[in-house]
XYZ file of C-alpha atoms in Angstrom:
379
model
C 0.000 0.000 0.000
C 1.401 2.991 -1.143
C 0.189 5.802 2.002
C 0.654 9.296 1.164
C 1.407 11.671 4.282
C 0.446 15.255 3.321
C 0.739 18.243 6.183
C -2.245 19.851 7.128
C -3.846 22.349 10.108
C -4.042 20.757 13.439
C -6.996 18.251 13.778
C -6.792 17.202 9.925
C -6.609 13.705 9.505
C -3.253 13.130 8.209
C -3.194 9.463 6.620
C -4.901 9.545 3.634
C -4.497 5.586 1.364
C -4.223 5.454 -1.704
C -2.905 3.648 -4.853
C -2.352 -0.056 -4.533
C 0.748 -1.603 -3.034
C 1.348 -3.861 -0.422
C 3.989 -6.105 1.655
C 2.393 -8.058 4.336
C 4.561 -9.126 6.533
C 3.897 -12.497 8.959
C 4.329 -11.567 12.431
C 5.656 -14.755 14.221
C 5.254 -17.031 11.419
C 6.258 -20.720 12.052
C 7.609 -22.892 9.697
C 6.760 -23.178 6.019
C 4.987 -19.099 6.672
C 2.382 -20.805 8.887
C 0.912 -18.817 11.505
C 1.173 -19.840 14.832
C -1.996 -19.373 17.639
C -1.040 -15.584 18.550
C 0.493 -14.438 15.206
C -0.707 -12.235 12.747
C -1.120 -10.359 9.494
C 0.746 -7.405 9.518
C 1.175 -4.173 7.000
C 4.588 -2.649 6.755
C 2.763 -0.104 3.642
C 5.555 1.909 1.755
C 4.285 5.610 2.826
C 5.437 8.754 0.724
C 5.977 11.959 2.379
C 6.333 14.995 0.954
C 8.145 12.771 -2.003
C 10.509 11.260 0.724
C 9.718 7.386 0.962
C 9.691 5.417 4.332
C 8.908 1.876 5.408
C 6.864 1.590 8.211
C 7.011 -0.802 10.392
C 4.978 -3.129 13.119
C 2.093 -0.484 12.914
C -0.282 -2.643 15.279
C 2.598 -3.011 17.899
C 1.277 -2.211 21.121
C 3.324 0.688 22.734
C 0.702 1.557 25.482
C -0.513 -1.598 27.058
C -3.200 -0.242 29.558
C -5.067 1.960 26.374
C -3.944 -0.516 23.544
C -2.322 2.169 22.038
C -0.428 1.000 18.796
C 2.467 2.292 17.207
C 0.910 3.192 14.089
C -1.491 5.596 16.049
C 1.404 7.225 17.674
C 2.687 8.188 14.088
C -0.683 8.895 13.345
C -0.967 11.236 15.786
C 2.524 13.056 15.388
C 1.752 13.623 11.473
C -1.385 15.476 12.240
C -0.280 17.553 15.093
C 3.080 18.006 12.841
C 1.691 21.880 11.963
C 1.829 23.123 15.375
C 5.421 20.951 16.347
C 7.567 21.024 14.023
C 8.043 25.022 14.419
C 9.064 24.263 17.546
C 12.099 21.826 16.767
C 12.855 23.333 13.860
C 16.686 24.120 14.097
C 17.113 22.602 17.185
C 19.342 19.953 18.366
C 17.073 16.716 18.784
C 17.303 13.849 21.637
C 15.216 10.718 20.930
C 13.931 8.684 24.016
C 13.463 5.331 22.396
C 10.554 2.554 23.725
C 11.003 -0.456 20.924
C 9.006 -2.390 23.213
C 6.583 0.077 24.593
C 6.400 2.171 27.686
C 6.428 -1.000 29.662
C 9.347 -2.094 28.697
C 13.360 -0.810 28.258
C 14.020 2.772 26.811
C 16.974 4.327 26.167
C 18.104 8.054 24.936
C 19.790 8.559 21.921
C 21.275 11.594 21.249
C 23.806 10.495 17.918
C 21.504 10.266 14.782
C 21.587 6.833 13.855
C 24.403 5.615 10.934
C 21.538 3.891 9.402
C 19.400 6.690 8.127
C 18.088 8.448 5.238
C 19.837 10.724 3.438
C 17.733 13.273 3.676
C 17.758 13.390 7.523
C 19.382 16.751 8.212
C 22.097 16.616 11.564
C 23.992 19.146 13.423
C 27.482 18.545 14.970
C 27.913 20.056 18.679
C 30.908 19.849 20.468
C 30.579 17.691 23.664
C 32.816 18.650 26.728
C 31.893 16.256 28.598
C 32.917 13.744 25.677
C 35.351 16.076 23.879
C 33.981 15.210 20.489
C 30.997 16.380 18.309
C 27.484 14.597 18.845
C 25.828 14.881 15.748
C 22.204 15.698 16.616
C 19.657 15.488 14.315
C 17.273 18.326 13.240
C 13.476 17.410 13.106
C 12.601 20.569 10.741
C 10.126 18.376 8.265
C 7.473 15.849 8.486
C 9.602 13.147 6.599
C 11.678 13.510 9.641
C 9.514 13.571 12.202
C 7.248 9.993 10.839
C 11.004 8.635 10.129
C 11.756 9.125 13.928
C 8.040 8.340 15.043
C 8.756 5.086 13.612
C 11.843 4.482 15.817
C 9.365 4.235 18.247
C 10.605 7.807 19.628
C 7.817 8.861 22.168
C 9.825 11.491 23.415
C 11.233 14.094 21.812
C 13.602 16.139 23.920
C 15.127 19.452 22.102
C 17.313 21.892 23.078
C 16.706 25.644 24.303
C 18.819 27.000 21.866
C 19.139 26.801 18.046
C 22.349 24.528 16.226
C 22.835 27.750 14.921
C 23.706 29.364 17.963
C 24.082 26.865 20.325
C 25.339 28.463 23.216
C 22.210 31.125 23.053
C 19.129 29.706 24.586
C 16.116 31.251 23.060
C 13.874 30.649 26.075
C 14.181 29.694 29.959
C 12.172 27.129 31.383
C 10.880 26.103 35.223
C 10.141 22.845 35.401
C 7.809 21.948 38.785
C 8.205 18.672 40.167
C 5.786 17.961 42.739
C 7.084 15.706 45.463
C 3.902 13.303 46.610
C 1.309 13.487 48.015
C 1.541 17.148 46.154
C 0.516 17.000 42.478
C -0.237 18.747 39.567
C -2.955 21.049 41.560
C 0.458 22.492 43.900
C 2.089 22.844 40.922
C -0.255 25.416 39.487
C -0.359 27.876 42.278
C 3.494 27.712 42.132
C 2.814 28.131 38.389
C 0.857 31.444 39.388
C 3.371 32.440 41.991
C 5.753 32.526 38.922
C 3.715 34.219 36.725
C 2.913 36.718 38.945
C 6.757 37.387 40.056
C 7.463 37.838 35.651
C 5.182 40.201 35.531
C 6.579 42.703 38.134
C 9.766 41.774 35.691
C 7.801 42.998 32.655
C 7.985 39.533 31.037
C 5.383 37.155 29.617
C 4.918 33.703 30.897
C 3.761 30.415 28.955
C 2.433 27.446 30.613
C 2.067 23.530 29.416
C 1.334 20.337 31.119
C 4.558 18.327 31.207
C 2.117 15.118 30.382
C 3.767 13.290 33.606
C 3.602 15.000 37.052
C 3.625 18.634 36.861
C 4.038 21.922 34.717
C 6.322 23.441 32.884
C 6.533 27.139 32.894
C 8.629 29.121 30.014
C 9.781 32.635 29.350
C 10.560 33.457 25.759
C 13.402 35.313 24.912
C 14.650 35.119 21.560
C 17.295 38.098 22.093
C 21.296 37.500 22.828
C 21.747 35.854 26.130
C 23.935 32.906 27.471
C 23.218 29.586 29.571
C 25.078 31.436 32.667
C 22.571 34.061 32.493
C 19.422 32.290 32.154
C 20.657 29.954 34.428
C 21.888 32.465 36.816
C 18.297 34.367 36.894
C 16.528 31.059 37.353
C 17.857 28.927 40.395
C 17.676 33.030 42.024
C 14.200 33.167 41.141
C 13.261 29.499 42.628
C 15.552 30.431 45.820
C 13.615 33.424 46.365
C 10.032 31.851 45.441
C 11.286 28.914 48.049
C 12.192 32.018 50.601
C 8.599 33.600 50.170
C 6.684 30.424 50.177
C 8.690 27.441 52.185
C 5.750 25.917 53.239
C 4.935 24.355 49.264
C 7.916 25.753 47.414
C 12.049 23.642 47.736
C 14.877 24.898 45.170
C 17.073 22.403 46.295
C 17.782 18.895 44.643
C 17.715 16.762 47.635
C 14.900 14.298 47.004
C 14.631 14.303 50.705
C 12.901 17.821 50.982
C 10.713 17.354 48.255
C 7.676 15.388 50.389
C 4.540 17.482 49.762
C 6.177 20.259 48.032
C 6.998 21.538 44.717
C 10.811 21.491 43.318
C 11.444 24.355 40.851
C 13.845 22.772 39.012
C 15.862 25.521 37.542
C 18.614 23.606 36.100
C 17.301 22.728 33.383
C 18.654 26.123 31.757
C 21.696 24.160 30.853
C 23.593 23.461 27.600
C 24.020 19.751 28.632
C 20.146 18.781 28.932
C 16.971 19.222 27.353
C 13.443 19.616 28.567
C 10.184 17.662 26.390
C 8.926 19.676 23.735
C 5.735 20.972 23.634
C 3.187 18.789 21.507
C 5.445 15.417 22.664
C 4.076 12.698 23.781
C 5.245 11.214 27.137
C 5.652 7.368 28.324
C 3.553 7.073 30.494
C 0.747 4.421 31.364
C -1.752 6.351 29.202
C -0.632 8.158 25.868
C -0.062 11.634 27.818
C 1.085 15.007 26.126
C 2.804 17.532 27.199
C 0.399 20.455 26.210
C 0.356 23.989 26.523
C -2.759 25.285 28.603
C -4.192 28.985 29.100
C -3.553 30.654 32.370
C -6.892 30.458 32.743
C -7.030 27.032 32.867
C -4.004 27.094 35.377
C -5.911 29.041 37.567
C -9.513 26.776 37.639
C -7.400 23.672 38.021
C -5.880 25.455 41.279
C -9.370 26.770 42.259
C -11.428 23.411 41.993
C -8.461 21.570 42.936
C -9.078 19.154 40.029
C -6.015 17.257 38.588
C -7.863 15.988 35.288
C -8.001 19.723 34.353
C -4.290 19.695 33.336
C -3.965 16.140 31.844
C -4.397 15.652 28.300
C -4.325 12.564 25.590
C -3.080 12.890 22.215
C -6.805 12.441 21.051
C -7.546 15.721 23.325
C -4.582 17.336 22.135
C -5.330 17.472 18.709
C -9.370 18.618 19.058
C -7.369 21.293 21.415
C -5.215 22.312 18.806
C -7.706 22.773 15.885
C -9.681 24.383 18.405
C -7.239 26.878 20.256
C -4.647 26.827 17.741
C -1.018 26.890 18.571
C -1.084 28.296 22.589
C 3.005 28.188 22.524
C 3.452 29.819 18.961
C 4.685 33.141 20.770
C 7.457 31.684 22.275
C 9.020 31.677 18.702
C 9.079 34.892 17.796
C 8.176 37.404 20.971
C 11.830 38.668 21.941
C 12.331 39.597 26.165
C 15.312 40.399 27.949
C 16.046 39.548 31.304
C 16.455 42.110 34.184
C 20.095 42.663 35.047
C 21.335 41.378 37.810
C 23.869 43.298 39.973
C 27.196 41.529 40.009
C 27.902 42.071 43.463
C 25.953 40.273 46.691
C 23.624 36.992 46.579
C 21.368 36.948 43.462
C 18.255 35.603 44.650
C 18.955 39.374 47.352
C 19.219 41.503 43.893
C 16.479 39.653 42.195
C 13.812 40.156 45.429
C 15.290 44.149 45.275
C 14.390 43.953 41.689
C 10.868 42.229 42.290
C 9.708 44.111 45.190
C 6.070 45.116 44.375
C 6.502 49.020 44.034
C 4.979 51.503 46.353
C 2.751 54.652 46.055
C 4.115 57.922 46.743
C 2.242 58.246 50.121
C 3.068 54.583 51.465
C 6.693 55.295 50.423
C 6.595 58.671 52.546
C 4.460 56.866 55.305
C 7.475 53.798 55.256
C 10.060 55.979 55.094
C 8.785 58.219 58.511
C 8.304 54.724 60.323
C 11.919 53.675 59.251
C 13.149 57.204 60.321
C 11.387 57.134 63.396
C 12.444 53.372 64.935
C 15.931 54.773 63.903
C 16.223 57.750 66.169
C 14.429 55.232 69.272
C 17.463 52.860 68.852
């Protein structure tokens, strides 16, 4: 069966058949092609995409056990939510988490493109450190791609902050909130608001999604010249002084140990060496989860009514979502911030609070300013 993949807007079916050509292939055949009591007919259909051929493989493999899930619907759904994603890996540095057996079973992360490729799969050397040598990423920027890595049974796609471009320039910053049972996804969106609320005295705009496991995710675009030290910097100061304002739901620090009941800001994520799930990406988890990018408004009701199925989404959901609401994380490609500068000098999370502190009318500031005079001349 010759399949035909053409793009089109979110919630458009995708997989259009046509023509006539097929290779069945026997799944667990026994001797002489028989079929054995548990094997089966399978399609491995030649597909053409945007005139790139693939071969698809073990379509009816089951990748989510407890929904039936099968690998063909996981391509499925990444070629018809391929409008709104692949903007958002395009030109970045790509790292595959790999479940050839399902979510169930072993993974692995694979951050060389594969020797055994197609030509056409685009890749984009970066020096390693850590390895002293060049990993050569690949570059998801078309849908050939992107059903050519769906098929590796990639459920996770995991890019980088910055463009291969400019590697070392991180075109967003990202909090990622880890709640630490019996605290869930509900904790995580009044830290989510906390946040919000603390960009806003910064001037910047705030974009939330669903990681499609635990918690949130919470990013700042940027998209002006910056480094990893600086975003990095400005982040573990803002979780520090977040965890100083709120200690009661709110840890900064790694220690697994303080993490019961609260939410870990996990600001080191800004980092040149890791990656955070894309937006749009499906997650392994027991159900076909996605991490999805959600309103502020919908933050807000799921921390109101305390419900945690307001911020969990399928892929089914995610594409009605998407044809609905469009693209929710489209302005973190283009709207350009700056961060606040940060004195040099003295703790930064002390400079960032003097930097956030909610600003006063003329008459409180007078009023303070008598009361500080005042206690100054008693002592």
């Amino acid at each position: 069966m010759l399949t035909k993949l053409r793009s089109a807007r979110c919630g458009v079916r995708i997989l259009n058949f046509i023509d006539v050509f097929e290779v069945p292939v026997i799944l667990g055949g026994g001797p002489g092609g028989s079929v054995p009591k548990g094997g089966g007919l399978a399609i491995s259909p030649v597909v053409e995409v945007e005139g790139k051929r693939l071969n698809l493989s073990n379509l009816d493999k089951v990748l989510y056990p407890a929904s039936g899930f099968p690998k063909g619907q996981v391509i499925d759904y990444y070629a018809r939510i391929a409008p709104a994603l692949l903007p958002h890996l395009k030109g970045r540095p790509v790292t595959m988490k790999r479940y050839p057996d399902g979510v169930d079973s072993e993974y692995f992360y694979e951050k060389n493109a594969p020797k055994h490729r197609p030509d056409w799969v685009q890749t984009a050397p970066v020096w390693s450190r850590h390895n002293r040598r060049h990993i050569n990423y690949l570059l998801v920027d078309d849908l050939p791609t992107l059903i050519w890595l769906a098929n590796l049974a990639s459920l996770e796609i995991h890019p980088s902050l910055a463009l291969a471009k400019d590697i070392n320039c991180p075109t967003m910053m990202v909090f990622d909130l880890d709640p630490g049972p019996p605290a869930n996804v509900v904790q995580c969106a009044q830290v989510a608001l906390w946040l919000r609320e603390l960009f806003e005295q910064f001037g910047l705009k705030s974009f939330a999604k669903t990681s499609g496991s635990k918690g949130l995710q919470i990013y700042v675009p940027l998209n002006t010249a910056t480094t990893y030290d600086a975003t990095k910097g400005f982040a573990h100061a803002v979780a520090r002084l977040l965890a100083e304002r709120h200690p009661e739901l709110v840890v900064s620090e790694m220690k697994k140990e303080v993490r019961g009941g609260k939410v870990f800001i996990d600001w080191s994520q800004n980092d040149e060496h890791k990656t955070t799930v894309s937006v749009y990406s499906l997650r392994a988890r027991e159900r076909p989860t996605v991490s999805t990018p959600v309103t502020w408004e919908e933050v807000e009701e799921a921390w109101t009514k305390k419900k945690v199925e307001k911020l969990v989404f399928e892929a089914g959901q995610v594409l009605e979502r998407c044809d609905d609401m469009g693209d929710l994380f489209a302005p973190l490609l283009t709207l350009e911030q700056k961060l606040p500068k940060v004195a040099a000098d003295g703790p930064a999370g002390v400079q960032i609070a003097a930097v956030a502190e909610p600003k006063q009318s003329p008459a409180k500031k007078s009023k303070s300013s008598t009361s500080r005079a005042k206690a100054a001349r008693k002592r």
